[in-house]
Amino acid sequence: MRDRGSTASLLPLLVLLGLVLGFLLLPRVPTPVKAPYPTVVVLGAAQYAGTPSPAFARRLDHALALYRAGGVRRVVVTGGRRPGDPHSEGEVGVRYLRAAGVPASALVAETASRTTVENLRGARALLPPATPLTLVTDPAHTPRALGLAHALGVTANASPSPLSRPPAGRYLLRERLALVGYAVVGVR
């Protein structure tokens, strides 16, 4: 004879598992911002020997387009350096935007961070308190970046940079798992 209580106790667990799998596997496209805040923060990405990686260049080009469209008065580029690397992502990004015509007075380089949380904390430390931010990153990273910004008490929206091709499923899964991890463990 089977105990009816055992099946009923599994139902909430199965529903929860279904919700988690749906969250992790279904694509989510962030809604682009209609009007960015006056301060844009470009979240760091790789640079190679002083040249932005393709992903970083797309973020920088998107920030440049936002700046040129008007309303954006300051662009903060975040990202530190790997051990032994003479270039930080923040410095490389500022140089890139400067070469594209953005005045030095509108650019700020955050050069110590290695993670998204550190990018956000570092940018916030360089700005007046309570400065609202528009985050520029890729679409797959946007939900986590916004969640972290809000967890840190930052007023933020996002303007995702366009992608040259759809992100790999592995990257999407990593972003979703990291978002779940931050939700469970919290921001440290």
PDB file of C-alpha atoms in Angstrom, residues 28-130:
ATOM      1  CA  ARG A  28      14.956  36.754 -21.420  1.00  0.00           C
ATOM      2  CA  VAL A  29      15.537  39.892 -23.443  1.00  0.00           C
ATOM      3  CA  PRO A  30      16.030  43.052 -21.362  1.00  0.00           C
ATOM      4  CA  THR A  31      14.043  46.066 -22.462  1.00  0.00           C
ATOM      5  CA  PRO A  32      16.336  48.825 -23.741  1.00  0.00           C
ATOM      6  CA  VAL A  33      16.206  52.153 -21.940  1.00  0.00           C
ATOM      7  CA  LYS A  34      14.451  54.955 -23.783  1.00  0.00           C
ATOM      8  CA  ALA A  35      16.393  57.739 -22.047  1.00  0.00           C
ATOM      9  CA  PRO A  36      19.598  56.974 -20.159  1.00  0.00           C
ATOM     10  CA  TYR A  37      20.574  58.744 -16.977  1.00  0.00           C
ATOM     11  CA  PRO A  38      23.257  61.443 -17.340  1.00  0.00           C
ATOM     12  CA  THR A  39      25.864  58.992 -15.990  1.00  0.00           C
ATOM     13  CA  VAL A  40      26.577  55.805 -17.932  1.00  0.00           C
ATOM     14  CA  VAL A  41      28.695  53.010 -16.473  1.00  0.00           C
ATOM     15  CA  VAL A  42      30.330  50.614 -18.916  1.00  0.00           C
ATOM     16  CA  LEU A  43      30.907  47.357 -17.085  1.00  0.00           C
ATOM     17  CA  GLY A  44      34.330  45.898 -17.720  1.00  0.00           C
ATOM     18  CA  ALA A  45      35.156  43.184 -20.215  1.00  0.00           C
ATOM     19  CA  ALA A  46      38.417  41.817 -21.492  1.00  0.00           C
ATOM     20  CA  GLN A  47      41.133  43.873 -23.137  1.00  0.00           C
ATOM     21  CA  TYR A  48      44.122  42.490 -24.953  1.00  0.00           C
ATOM     22  CA  ALA A  49      47.421  44.382 -24.843  1.00  0.00           C
ATOM     23  CA  GLY A  50      45.633  47.728 -24.616  1.00  0.00           C
ATOM     24  CA  THR A  51      42.926  46.947 -27.189  1.00  0.00           C
ATOM     25  CA  PRO A  52      39.311  46.246 -26.176  1.00  0.00           C
ATOM     26  CA  SER A  53      38.045  42.723 -26.856  1.00  0.00           C
ATOM     27  CA  PRO A  54      35.169  42.567 -29.370  1.00  0.00           C
ATOM     28  CA  ALA A  55      32.625  42.332 -26.518  1.00  0.00           C
ATOM     29  CA  PHE A  56      34.215  45.302 -24.716  1.00  0.00           C
ATOM     30  CA  ALA A  57      34.357  47.326 -27.952  1.00  0.00           C
ATOM     31  CA  ARG A  58      30.610  46.720 -28.490  1.00  0.00           C
ATOM     32  CA  ARG A  59      29.900  48.023 -24.967  1.00  0.00           C
ATOM     33  CA  LEU A  60      32.121  51.050 -25.526  1.00  0.00           C
ATOM     34  CA  ASP A  61      30.570  51.777 -28.930  1.00  0.00           C
ATOM     35  CA  HIS A  62      27.108  51.585 -27.370  1.00  0.00           C
ATOM     36  CA  ALA A  63      28.113  54.011 -24.612  1.00  0.00           C
ATOM     37  CA  LEU A  64      29.568  56.293 -27.293  1.00  0.00           C
ATOM     38  CA  ALA A  65      26.255  56.218 -29.194  1.00  0.00           C
ATOM     39  CA  LEU A  66      24.370  57.080 -25.988  1.00  0.00           C
ATOM     40  CA  TYR A  67      26.778  59.954 -25.324  1.00  0.00           C
ATOM     41  CA  ARG A  68      26.468  61.299 -28.871  1.00  0.00           C
ATOM     42  CA  ALA A  69      22.650  61.083 -28.744  1.00  0.00           C
ATOM     43  CA  GLY A  70      22.711  63.693 -25.951  1.00  0.00           C
ATOM     44  CA  GLY A  71      21.694  63.689 -22.326  1.00  0.00           C
ATOM     45  CA  VAL A  72      24.680  61.648 -21.134  1.00  0.00           C
ATOM     46  CA  ARG A  73      27.253  63.900 -19.491  1.00  0.00           C
ATOM     47  CA  ARG A  74      29.601  61.343 -17.932  1.00  0.00           C
ATOM     48  CA  VAL A  75      30.840  57.880 -18.895  1.00  0.00           C
ATOM     49  CA  VAL A  76      32.527  55.711 -16.273  1.00  0.00           C
ATOM     50  CA  VAL A  77      34.449  52.749 -17.668  1.00  0.00           C
ATOM     51  CA  THR A  78      35.134  50.019 -15.126  1.00  0.00           C
ATOM     52  CA  GLY A  79      37.597  47.184 -14.915  1.00  0.00           C
ATOM     53  CA  GLY A  80      40.962  46.415 -13.447  1.00  0.00           C
ATOM     54  CA  ARG A  81      43.908  44.446 -14.727  1.00  0.00           C
ATOM     55  CA  ARG A  82      45.063  40.881 -14.481  1.00  0.00           C
ATOM     56  CA  PRO A  83      48.324  40.227 -12.628  1.00  0.00           C
ATOM     57  CA  GLY A  84      51.259  41.306 -14.779  1.00  0.00           C
ATOM     58  CA  ASP A  85      49.073  43.172 -17.276  1.00  0.00           C
ATOM     59  CA  PRO A  86      50.174  46.785 -17.803  1.00  0.00           C
ATOM     60  CA  HIS A  87      46.667  47.830 -18.927  1.00  0.00           C
ATOM     61  CA  SER A  88      43.409  48.023 -16.998  1.00  0.00           C
ATOM     62  CA  GLU A  89      40.042  47.683 -18.695  1.00  0.00           C
ATOM     63  CA  GLY A  90      39.010  51.088 -17.336  1.00  0.00           C
ATOM     64  CA  GLU A  91      42.060  52.830 -18.814  1.00  0.00           C
ATOM     65  CA  VAL A  92      41.745  51.042 -22.157  1.00  0.00           C
ATOM     66  CA  GLY A  93      38.057  51.935 -22.375  1.00  0.00           C
ATOM     67  CA  VAL A  94      38.640  55.589 -21.550  1.00  0.00           C
ATOM     68  CA  ARG A  95      41.420  55.775 -24.166  1.00  0.00           C
ATOM     69  CA  TYR A  96      39.111  54.186 -26.733  1.00  0.00           C
ATOM     70  CA  LEU A  97      36.295  56.679 -26.041  1.00  0.00           C
ATOM     71  CA  ARG A  98      38.735  59.596 -25.939  1.00  0.00           C
ATOM     72  CA  ALA A  99      40.046  58.597 -29.394  1.00  0.00           C
ATOM     73  CA  ALA A 100      36.413  58.541 -30.595  1.00  0.00           C
ATOM     74  CA  GLY A 101      35.978  62.165 -29.558  1.00  0.00           C
ATOM     75  CA  VAL A 102      34.526  62.036 -26.046  1.00  0.00           C
ATOM     76  CA  PRO A 103      36.130  64.865 -24.050  1.00  0.00           C
ATOM     77  CA  ALA A 104      38.385  63.833 -21.159  1.00  0.00           C
ATOM     78  CA  SER A 105      36.199  65.892 -18.792  1.00  0.00           C
ATOM     79  CA  ALA A 106      33.298  63.483 -19.472  1.00  0.00           C
ATOM     80  CA  LEU A 107      35.304  60.307 -18.838  1.00  0.00           C
ATOM     81  CA  VAL A 108      36.146  58.472 -15.628  1.00  0.00           C
ATOM     82  CA  ALA A 109      38.235  55.288 -15.380  1.00  0.00           C
ATOM     83  CA  GLU A 110      37.673  52.847 -12.534  1.00  0.00           C
ATOM     84  CA  THR A 111      40.759  50.640 -12.640  1.00  0.00           C
ATOM     85  CA  ALA A 112      40.727  48.302  -9.647  1.00  0.00           C
ATOM     86  CA  SER A 113      37.699  46.014 -10.055  1.00  0.00           C
ATOM     87  CA  ARG A 114      37.622  42.437 -11.368  1.00  0.00           C
ATOM     88  CA  THR A 115      33.956  41.444 -10.848  1.00  0.00           C
ATOM     89  CA  THR A 116      30.584  43.007 -11.554  1.00  0.00           C
ATOM     90  CA  VAL A 117      30.036  43.789  -7.872  1.00  0.00           C
ATOM     91  CA  GLU A 118      33.461  45.447  -7.705  1.00  0.00           C
ATOM     92  CA  ASN A 119      32.713  47.345 -10.959  1.00  0.00           C
ATOM     93  CA  LEU A 120      29.568  48.784  -9.385  1.00  0.00           C
ATOM     94  CA  ARG A 121      31.152  49.581  -6.025  1.00  0.00           C
ATOM     95  CA  GLY A 122      34.180  51.153  -7.705  1.00  0.00           C
ATOM     96  CA  ALA A 123      32.064  53.309 -10.008  1.00  0.00           C
ATOM     97  CA  ARG A 124      29.849  54.412  -7.130  1.00  0.00           C
ATOM     98  CA  ALA A 125      32.922  55.432  -5.092  1.00  0.00           C
ATOM     99  CA  LEU A 126      34.052  57.756  -7.902  1.00  0.00           C
ATOM    100  CA  LEU A 127      30.694  59.529  -8.192  1.00  0.00           C
ATOM    101  CA  PRO A 128      28.622  61.841  -6.004  1.00  0.00           C
ATOM    102  CA  PRO A 129      26.330  59.924  -3.611  1.00  0.00           C
ATOM    103  CA  ALA A 130      22.964  58.780  -5.008  1.00  0.00           C
TER     104      ALA A 130
END
